[in-house]
Coordinates of C-alpha atoms in Angstrom, one line a residue:
X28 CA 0.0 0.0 0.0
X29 CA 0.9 3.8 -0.8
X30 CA 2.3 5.7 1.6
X31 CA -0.5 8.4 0.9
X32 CA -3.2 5.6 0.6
X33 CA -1.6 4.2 4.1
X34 CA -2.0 8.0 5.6
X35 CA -6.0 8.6 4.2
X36 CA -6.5 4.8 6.1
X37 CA -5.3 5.8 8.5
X38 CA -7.5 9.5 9.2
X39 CA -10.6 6.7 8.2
X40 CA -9.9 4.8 11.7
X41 CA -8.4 1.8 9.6
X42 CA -12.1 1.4 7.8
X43 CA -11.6 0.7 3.6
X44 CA -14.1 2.3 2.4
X45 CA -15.0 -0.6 -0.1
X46 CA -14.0 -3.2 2.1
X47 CA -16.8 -6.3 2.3
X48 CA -16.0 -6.7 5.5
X49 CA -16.4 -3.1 6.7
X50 CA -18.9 -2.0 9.0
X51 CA -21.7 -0.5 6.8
X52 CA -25.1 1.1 8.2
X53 CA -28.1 -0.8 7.4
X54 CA -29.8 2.1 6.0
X55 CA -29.0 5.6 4.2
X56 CA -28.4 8.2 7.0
X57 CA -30.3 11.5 7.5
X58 CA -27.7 14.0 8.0
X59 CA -27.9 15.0 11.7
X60 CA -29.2 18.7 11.2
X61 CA -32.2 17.6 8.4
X62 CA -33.3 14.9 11.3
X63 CA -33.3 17.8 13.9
X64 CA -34.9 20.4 11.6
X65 CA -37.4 17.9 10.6
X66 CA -38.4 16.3 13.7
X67 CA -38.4 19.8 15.3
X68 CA -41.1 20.3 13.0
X69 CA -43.0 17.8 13.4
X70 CA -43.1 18.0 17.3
X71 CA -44.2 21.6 16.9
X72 CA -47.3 20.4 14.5
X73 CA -48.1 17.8 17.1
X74 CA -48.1 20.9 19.7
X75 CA -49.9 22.7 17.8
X76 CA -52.7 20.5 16.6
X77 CA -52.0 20.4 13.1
X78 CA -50.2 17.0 12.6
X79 CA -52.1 15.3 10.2
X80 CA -52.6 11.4 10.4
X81 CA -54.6 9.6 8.0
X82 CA -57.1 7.2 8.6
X83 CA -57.5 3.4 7.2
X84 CA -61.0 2.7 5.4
X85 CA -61.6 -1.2 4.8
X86 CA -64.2 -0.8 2.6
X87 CA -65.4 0.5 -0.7
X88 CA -66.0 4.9 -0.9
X89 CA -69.5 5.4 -0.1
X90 CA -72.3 6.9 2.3
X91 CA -71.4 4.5 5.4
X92 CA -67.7 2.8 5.5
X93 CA -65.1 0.7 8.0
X94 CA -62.6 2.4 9.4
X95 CA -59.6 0.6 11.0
X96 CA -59.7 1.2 14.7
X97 CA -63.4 1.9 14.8
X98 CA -65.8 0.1 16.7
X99 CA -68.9 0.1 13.9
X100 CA -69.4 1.5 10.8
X101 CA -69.4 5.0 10.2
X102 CA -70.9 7.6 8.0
X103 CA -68.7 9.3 5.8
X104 CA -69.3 13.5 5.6
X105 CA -66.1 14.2 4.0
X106 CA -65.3 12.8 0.9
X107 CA -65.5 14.9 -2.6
X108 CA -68.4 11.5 -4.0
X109 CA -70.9 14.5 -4.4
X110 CA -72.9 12.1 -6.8
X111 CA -72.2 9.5 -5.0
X112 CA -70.6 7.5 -8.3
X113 CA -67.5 6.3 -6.1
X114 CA -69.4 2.7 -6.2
X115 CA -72.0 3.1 -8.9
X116 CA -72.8 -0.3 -10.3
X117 CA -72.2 1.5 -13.9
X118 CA -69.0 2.9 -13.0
X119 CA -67.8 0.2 -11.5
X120 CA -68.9 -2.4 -14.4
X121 CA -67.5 -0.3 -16.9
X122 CA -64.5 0.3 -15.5
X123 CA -63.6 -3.8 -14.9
X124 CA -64.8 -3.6 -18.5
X125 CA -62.3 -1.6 -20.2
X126 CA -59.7 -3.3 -17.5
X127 CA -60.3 -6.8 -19.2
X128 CA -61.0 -5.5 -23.0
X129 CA -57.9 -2.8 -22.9
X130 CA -55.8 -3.7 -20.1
X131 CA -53.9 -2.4 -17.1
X132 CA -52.1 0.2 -18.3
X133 CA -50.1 1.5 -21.3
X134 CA -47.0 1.4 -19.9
X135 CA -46.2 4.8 -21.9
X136 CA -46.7 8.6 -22.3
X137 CA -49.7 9.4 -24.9
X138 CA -47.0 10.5 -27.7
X139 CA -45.0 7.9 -27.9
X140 CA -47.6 5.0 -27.3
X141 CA -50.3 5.5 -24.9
X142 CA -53.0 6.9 -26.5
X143 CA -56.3 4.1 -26.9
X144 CA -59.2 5.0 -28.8
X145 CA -60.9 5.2 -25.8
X146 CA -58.5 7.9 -24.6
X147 CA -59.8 10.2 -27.5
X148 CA -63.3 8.9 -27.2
X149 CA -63.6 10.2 -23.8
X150 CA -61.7 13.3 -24.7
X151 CA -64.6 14.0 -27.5
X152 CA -67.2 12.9 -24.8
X153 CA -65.9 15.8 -22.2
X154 CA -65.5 18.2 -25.3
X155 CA -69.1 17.4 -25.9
X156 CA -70.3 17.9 -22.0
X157 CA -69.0 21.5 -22.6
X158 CA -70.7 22.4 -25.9
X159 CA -68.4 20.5 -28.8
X160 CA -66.9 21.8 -32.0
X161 CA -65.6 25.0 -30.3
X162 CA -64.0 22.8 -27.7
X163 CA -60.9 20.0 -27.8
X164 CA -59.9 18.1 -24.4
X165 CA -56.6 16.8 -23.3
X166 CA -56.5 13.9 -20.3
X167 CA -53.9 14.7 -17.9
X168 CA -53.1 12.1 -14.4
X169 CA -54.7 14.8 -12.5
X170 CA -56.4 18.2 -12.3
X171 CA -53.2 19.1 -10.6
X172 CA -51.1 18.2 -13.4
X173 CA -53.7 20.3 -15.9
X174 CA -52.6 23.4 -13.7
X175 CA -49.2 22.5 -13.6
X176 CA -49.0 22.3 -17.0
X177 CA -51.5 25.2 -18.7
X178 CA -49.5 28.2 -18.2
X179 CA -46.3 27.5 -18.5
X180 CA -47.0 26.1 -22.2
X181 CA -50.3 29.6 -22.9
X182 CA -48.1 32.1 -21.2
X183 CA -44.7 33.8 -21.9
X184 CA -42.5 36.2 -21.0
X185 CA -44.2 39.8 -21.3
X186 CA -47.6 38.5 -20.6
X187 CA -49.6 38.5 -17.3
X188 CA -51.1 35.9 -14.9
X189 CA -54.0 37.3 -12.4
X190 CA -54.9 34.8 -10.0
X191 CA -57.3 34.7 -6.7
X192 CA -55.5 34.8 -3.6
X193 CA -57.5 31.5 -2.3
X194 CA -56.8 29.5 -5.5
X195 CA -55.9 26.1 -5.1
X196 CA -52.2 25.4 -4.2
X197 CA -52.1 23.7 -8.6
X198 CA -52.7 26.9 -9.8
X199 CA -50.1 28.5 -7.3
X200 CA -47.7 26.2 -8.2
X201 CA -48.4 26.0 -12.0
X202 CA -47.5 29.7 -11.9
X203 CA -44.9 29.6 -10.5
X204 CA -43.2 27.6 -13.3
X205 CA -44.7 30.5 -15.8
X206 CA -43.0 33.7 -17.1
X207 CA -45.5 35.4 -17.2
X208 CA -45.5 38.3 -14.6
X209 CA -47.5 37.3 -11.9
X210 CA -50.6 39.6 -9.9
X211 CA -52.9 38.8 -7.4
X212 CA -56.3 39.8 -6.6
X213 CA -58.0 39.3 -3.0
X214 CA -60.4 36.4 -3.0
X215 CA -64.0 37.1 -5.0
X216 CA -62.8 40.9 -5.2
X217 CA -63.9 42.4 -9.1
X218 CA -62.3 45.7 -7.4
X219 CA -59.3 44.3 -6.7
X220 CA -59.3 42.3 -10.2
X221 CA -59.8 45.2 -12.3
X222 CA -56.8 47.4 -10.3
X223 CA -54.9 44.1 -10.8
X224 CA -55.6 44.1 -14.4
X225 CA -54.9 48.2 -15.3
X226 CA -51.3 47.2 -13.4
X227 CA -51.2 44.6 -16.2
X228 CA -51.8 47.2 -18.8
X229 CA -50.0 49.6 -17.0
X230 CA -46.7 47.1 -17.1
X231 CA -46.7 46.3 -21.1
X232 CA -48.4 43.3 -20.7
X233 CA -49.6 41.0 -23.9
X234 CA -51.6 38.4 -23.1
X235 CA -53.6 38.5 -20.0
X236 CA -55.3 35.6 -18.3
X237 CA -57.3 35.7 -15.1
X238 CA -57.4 32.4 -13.0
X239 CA -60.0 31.3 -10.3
X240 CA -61.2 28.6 -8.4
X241 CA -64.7 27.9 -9.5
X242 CA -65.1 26.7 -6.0
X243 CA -63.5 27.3 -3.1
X244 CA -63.3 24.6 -1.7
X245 CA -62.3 25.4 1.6
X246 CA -65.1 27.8 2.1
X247 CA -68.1 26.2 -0.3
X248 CA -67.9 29.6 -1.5
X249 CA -68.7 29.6 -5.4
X250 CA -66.6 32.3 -7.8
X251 CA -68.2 35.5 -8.9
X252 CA -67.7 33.9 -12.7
X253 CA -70.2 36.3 -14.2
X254 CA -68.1 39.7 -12.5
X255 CA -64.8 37.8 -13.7
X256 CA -66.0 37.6 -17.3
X257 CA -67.0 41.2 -17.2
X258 CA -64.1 42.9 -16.1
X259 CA -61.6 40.3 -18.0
X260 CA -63.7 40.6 -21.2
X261 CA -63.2 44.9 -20.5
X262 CA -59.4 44.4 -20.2
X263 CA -59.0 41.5 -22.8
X264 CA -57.9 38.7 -20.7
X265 CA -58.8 35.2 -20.9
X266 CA -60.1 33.2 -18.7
X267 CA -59.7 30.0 -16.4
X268 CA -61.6 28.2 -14.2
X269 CA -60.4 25.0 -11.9
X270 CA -63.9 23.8 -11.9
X271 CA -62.8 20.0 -10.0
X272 CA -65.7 21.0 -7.2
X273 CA -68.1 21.9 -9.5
X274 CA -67.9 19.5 -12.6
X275 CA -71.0 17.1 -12.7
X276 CA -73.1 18.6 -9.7
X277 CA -72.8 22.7 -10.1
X278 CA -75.6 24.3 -12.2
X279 CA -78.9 23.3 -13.2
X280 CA -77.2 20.0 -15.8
X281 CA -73.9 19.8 -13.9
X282 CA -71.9 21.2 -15.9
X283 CA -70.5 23.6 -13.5
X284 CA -69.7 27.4 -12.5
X285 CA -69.3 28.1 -16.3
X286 CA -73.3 27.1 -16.3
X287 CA -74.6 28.0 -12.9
X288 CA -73.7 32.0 -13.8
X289 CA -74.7 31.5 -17.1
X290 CA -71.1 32.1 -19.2
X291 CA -69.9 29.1 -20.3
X292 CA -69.2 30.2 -23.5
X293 CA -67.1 32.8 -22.0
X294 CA -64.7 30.8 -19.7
X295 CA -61.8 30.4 -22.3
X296 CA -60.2 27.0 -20.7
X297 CA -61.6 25.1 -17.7
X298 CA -59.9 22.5 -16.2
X299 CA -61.2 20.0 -14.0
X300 CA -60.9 16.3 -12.1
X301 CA -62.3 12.9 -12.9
X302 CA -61.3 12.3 -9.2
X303 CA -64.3 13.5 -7.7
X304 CA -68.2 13.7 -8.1
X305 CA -66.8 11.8 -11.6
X306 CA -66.1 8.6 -10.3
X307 CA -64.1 9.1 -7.7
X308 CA -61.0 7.7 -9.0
X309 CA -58.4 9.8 -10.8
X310 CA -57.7 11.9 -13.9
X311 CA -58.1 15.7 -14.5
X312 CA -58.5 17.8 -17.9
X313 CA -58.3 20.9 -19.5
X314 CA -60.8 22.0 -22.5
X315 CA -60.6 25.0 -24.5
X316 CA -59.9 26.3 -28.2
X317 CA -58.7 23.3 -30.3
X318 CA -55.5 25.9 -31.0
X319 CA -54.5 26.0 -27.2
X320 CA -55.0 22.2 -26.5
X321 CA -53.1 21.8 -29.7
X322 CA -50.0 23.5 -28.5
X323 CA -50.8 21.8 -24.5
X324 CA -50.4 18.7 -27.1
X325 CA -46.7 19.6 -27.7
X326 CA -45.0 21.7 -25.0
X327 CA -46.9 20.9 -21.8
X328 CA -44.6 18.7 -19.5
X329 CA -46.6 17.2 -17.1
X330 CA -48.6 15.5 -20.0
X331 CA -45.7 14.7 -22.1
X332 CA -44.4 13.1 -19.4
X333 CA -46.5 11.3 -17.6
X334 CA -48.1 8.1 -18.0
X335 CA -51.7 8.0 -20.0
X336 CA -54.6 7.4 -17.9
X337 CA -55.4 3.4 -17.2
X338 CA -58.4 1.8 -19.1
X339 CA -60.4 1.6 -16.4
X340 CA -60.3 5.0 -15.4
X341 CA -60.9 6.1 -18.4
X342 CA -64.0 3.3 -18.6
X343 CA -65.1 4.7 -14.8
X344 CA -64.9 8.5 -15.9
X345 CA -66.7 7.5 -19.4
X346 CA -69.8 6.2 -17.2
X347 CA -69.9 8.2 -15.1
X348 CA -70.4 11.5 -17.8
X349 CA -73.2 9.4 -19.4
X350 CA -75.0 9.1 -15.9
X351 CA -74.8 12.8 -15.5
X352 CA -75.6 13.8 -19.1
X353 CA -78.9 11.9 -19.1
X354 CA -81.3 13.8 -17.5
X355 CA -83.3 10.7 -16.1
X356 CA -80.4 9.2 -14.2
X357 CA -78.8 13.3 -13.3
X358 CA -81.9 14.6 -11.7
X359 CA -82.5 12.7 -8.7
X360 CA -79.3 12.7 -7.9
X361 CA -79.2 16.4 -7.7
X362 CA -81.9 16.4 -6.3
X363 CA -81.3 14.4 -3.5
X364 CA -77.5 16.1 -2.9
X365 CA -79.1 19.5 -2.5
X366 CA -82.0 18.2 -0.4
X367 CA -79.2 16.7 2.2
X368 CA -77.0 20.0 2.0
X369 CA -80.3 22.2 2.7
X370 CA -81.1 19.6 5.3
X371 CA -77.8 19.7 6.9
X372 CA -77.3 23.9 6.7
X373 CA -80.5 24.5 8.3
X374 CA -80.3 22.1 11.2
X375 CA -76.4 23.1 12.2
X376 CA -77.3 27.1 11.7
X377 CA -80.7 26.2 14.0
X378 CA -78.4 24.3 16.9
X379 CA -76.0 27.5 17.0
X380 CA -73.1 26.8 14.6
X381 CA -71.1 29.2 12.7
X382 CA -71.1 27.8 9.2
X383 CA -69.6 29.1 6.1
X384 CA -70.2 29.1 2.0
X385 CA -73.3 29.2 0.3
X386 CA -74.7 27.2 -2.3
X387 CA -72.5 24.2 -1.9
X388 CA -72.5 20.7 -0.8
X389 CA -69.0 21.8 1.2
X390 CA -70.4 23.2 4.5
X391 CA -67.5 24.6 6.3
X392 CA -68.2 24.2 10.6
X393 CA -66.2 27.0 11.7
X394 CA -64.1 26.2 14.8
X395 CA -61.4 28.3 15.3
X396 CA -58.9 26.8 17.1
X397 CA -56.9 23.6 15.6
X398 CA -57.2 22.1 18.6
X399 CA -61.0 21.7 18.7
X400 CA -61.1 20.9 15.2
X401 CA -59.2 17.9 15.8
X402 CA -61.1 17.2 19.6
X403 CA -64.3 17.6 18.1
X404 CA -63.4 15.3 14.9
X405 CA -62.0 12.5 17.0
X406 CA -65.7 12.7 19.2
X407 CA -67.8 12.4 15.9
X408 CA -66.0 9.7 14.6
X409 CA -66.6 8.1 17.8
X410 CA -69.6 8.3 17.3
X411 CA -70.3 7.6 14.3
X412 CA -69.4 10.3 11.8
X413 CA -66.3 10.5 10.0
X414 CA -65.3 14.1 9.4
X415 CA -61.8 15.5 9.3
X416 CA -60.7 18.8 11.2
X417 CA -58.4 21.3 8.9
X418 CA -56.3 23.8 10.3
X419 CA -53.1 25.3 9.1
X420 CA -51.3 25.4 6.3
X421 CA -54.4 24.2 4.5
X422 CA -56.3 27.4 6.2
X423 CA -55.2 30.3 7.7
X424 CA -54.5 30.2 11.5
X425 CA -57.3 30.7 13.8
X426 CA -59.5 30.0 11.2
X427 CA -59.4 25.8 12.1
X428 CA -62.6 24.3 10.7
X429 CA -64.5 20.5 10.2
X430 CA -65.3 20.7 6.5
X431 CA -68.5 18.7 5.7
X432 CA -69.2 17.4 2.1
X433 CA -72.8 16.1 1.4
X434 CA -73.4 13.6 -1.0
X435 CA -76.2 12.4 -3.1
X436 CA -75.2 8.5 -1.8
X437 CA -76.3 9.8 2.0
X438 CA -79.6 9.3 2.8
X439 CA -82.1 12.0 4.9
X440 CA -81.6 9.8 8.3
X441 CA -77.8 10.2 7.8
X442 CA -77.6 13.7 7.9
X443 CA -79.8 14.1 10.7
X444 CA -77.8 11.5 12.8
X445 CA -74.6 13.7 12.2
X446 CA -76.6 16.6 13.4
X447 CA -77.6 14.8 16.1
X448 CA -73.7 14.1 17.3
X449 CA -72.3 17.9 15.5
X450 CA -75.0 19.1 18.7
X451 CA -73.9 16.5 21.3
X452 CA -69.9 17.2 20.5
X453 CA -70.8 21.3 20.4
X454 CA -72.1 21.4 23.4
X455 CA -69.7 18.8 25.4
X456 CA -66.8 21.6 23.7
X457 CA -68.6 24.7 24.5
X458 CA -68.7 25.7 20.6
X459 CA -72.2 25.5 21.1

């Protein structure tokens, strides 16, 4: 051995690095001030009564559900199955349809070779569902994905991105990988818009596009579409909408904020989820002029790469646009989700409880303090209501809340025996 070889063993201990017999740790190691920084973290989110641990369902999505660790079943008041199509026979047939006729998966990104006839047939089927030949679809994994990948590939350098403060964290983070000089309007504010917009002008700006929620979902609080579409149409912007808690349930045939402010044909690109009142499963869009899905086509990177959607997704989404485009099997189910919110918002604002939104089947219980969010959603599911207590980051502090999400799948009994506990919990917790 090398006299400088002998000298770096040496300032090792005597270890060879590449030795087989050295002593080697059984696992990667954190470096010591990550583990510190993280776990310092952590133990203040435990403190504060934020730390978020998720809960094991046994069972299919659907009104009532298993939950590991609970002693019966419970009733679920917090998933986004507005229609409740998480479990529709249909869906469900159709999608082990398309599993055994087209497979698992295409092991592939749509360009090279993932794209299925029944990838464009469903595109041509959403397309439809907002109003056809003016429209062209592209399938992305997820709505996130559609707003991670729309401005960066519509916007450049020199143009201008105005975007609700309480947007949804894609659309935050889909800017953010834009050019585009980048403005912010407080939440539902056409004031604040239009100043946002003359700064636009004001700066040079090109192209201008305004972005919103069409819900927010945090709040159930539905967009002032129609006031957008004003004051962007004044100023020459486009328009987007993240419509993925609004698609198949929001105005009078589903078809969401676009329709329930009547200015669909004014919303220039609207992307949305199959994950939700759509089946449940996975799978988010974006429509708009055949020239901008074009270019999404070529330049936008989370579709380029990323795997195509599975068959039976695509078979689960399929079904579940036909059940809401037929009036006969859409109408009751509307029906019967707006019933159960009404039912639910005049019982809770009867007992005392300071609820928020409007509108919605998202019915915000406003707490407060994280603390008693997470008390009071440990009680319910104890007794037999499965809701979920949100407090910061995913809202502001102080502003802790138990988000409750009606569903066409619950029946008039089940939102009256989650009254019945919200009023028992309350009052044990003083909120009430």
């Amino acid at each position: 051995m090398s006299t400088t070889a002998m000298s770096a063993l040496q300032r090792l201990g005597g270890r060879r690095l590449f030795s087989s017999t050295a002593a080697r740790p059984k696992h990667a190691q954190l470096p010591a001030a990550l583990e510190e920084r993280v776990s310092k973290a952590l133990d203040g989110m435990r403190a504060a009564g934020t730390f978020k641990s998720e809960r094991v369902i046994a069972t299919p999505q659907r009104a009532s559900i298993e939950v590991q660790g609970a002693a019966r079943s419970v009733l679920n008041f917090c998933a986004n199955n507005y229609l409740g199509l998480a479990d529709h026979p249909q869906v469900v047939e159709r999608a082990s349809s398309y599993l055994h006729r087209w497979g698992n998966g295409l092991s592939s990104v749509r360009f090279i070779c993932g794209t299925q006839t029944i990838h464009k047939q469903l595109e041509d089927q959403i397309s439809a569902f907002y109003g056809g030949a003016a429209r062209d679809t592209i399938l992305y994994a997820s709505c996130f994905d559609a707003n991670a990948g729309v401005f960066e590939s519509l916007l450049a350098e020199g143009d201008a991105i105005i975007s609700d403060a309480l947007n949804h964290a894609s659309i935050i983070d889909g800017v953010r990988l834009c050019k585009a000089q980048r403005f912010r309007y407080a939440n539902g504010d056409i004031h604040d818009l239009e100043r946002q917009l003359q700064r636009a002008d004001a700066a040079g700006c090109r192209v201008k596009m305004v972005a919103t929620d069409g819900v927010f979902s945090m709040d159930g609080v539905i967009a002032p579409l129609k006031d957008v579409c004003d004051v962007a149409e004044r100023y020459g912007a486009l328009v987007l909408v993240d419509d993925a808690h609004a698609t198949g349930f929001v105005g009078a045939t589903g078809r969401g904020t676009g329709e329930y402010w009547g200015v669909a044909d004014r919303v220039h690109v609207v992307n949305s989820t199959l994950g939700k009142a759509l089946g449940g499963a996975s799978g988010g869009y974006t429509t708009a002029h055949p020239l901008l899905v074009s270019l999404l086509r070529n330049t936008s990177r989370p579709y380029l790469f990323s795997n195509t959607l599975a068959p039976s997704v695509v078979g689960a989404a399929a079904a579940a646009l036909d059940l809401v485009d037929n009036a006969a099997t859409r109408t009751p189910l509307l029906e019967r989700l707006w019933a159960n919110a009404a039912l639910f918002r005049a019982r809770m604002a009867d007992a005392g409880f300071v609820l928020a939104g409007k509108d919605h089947a998202i019915i915000p219980v406003m707490l407060g303090d994280a603390r008693v969010a997470a008390q009071m959603a440990d009680a319910l599911l104890r007794r037999g209501v499965y809701v979920i207590g949100f407090s910061f980051p995913v809202v502001p502090r102080d502003r802790a809340r138990i988000r409750v999400q009606l569903s066409a799948a619950h029946e008039p009994e089940h939102v009256n025996h989650a009254v019945d506990a919200f009023i028992e919990v309350g009052r044990e917790l003083g909120v009430i």
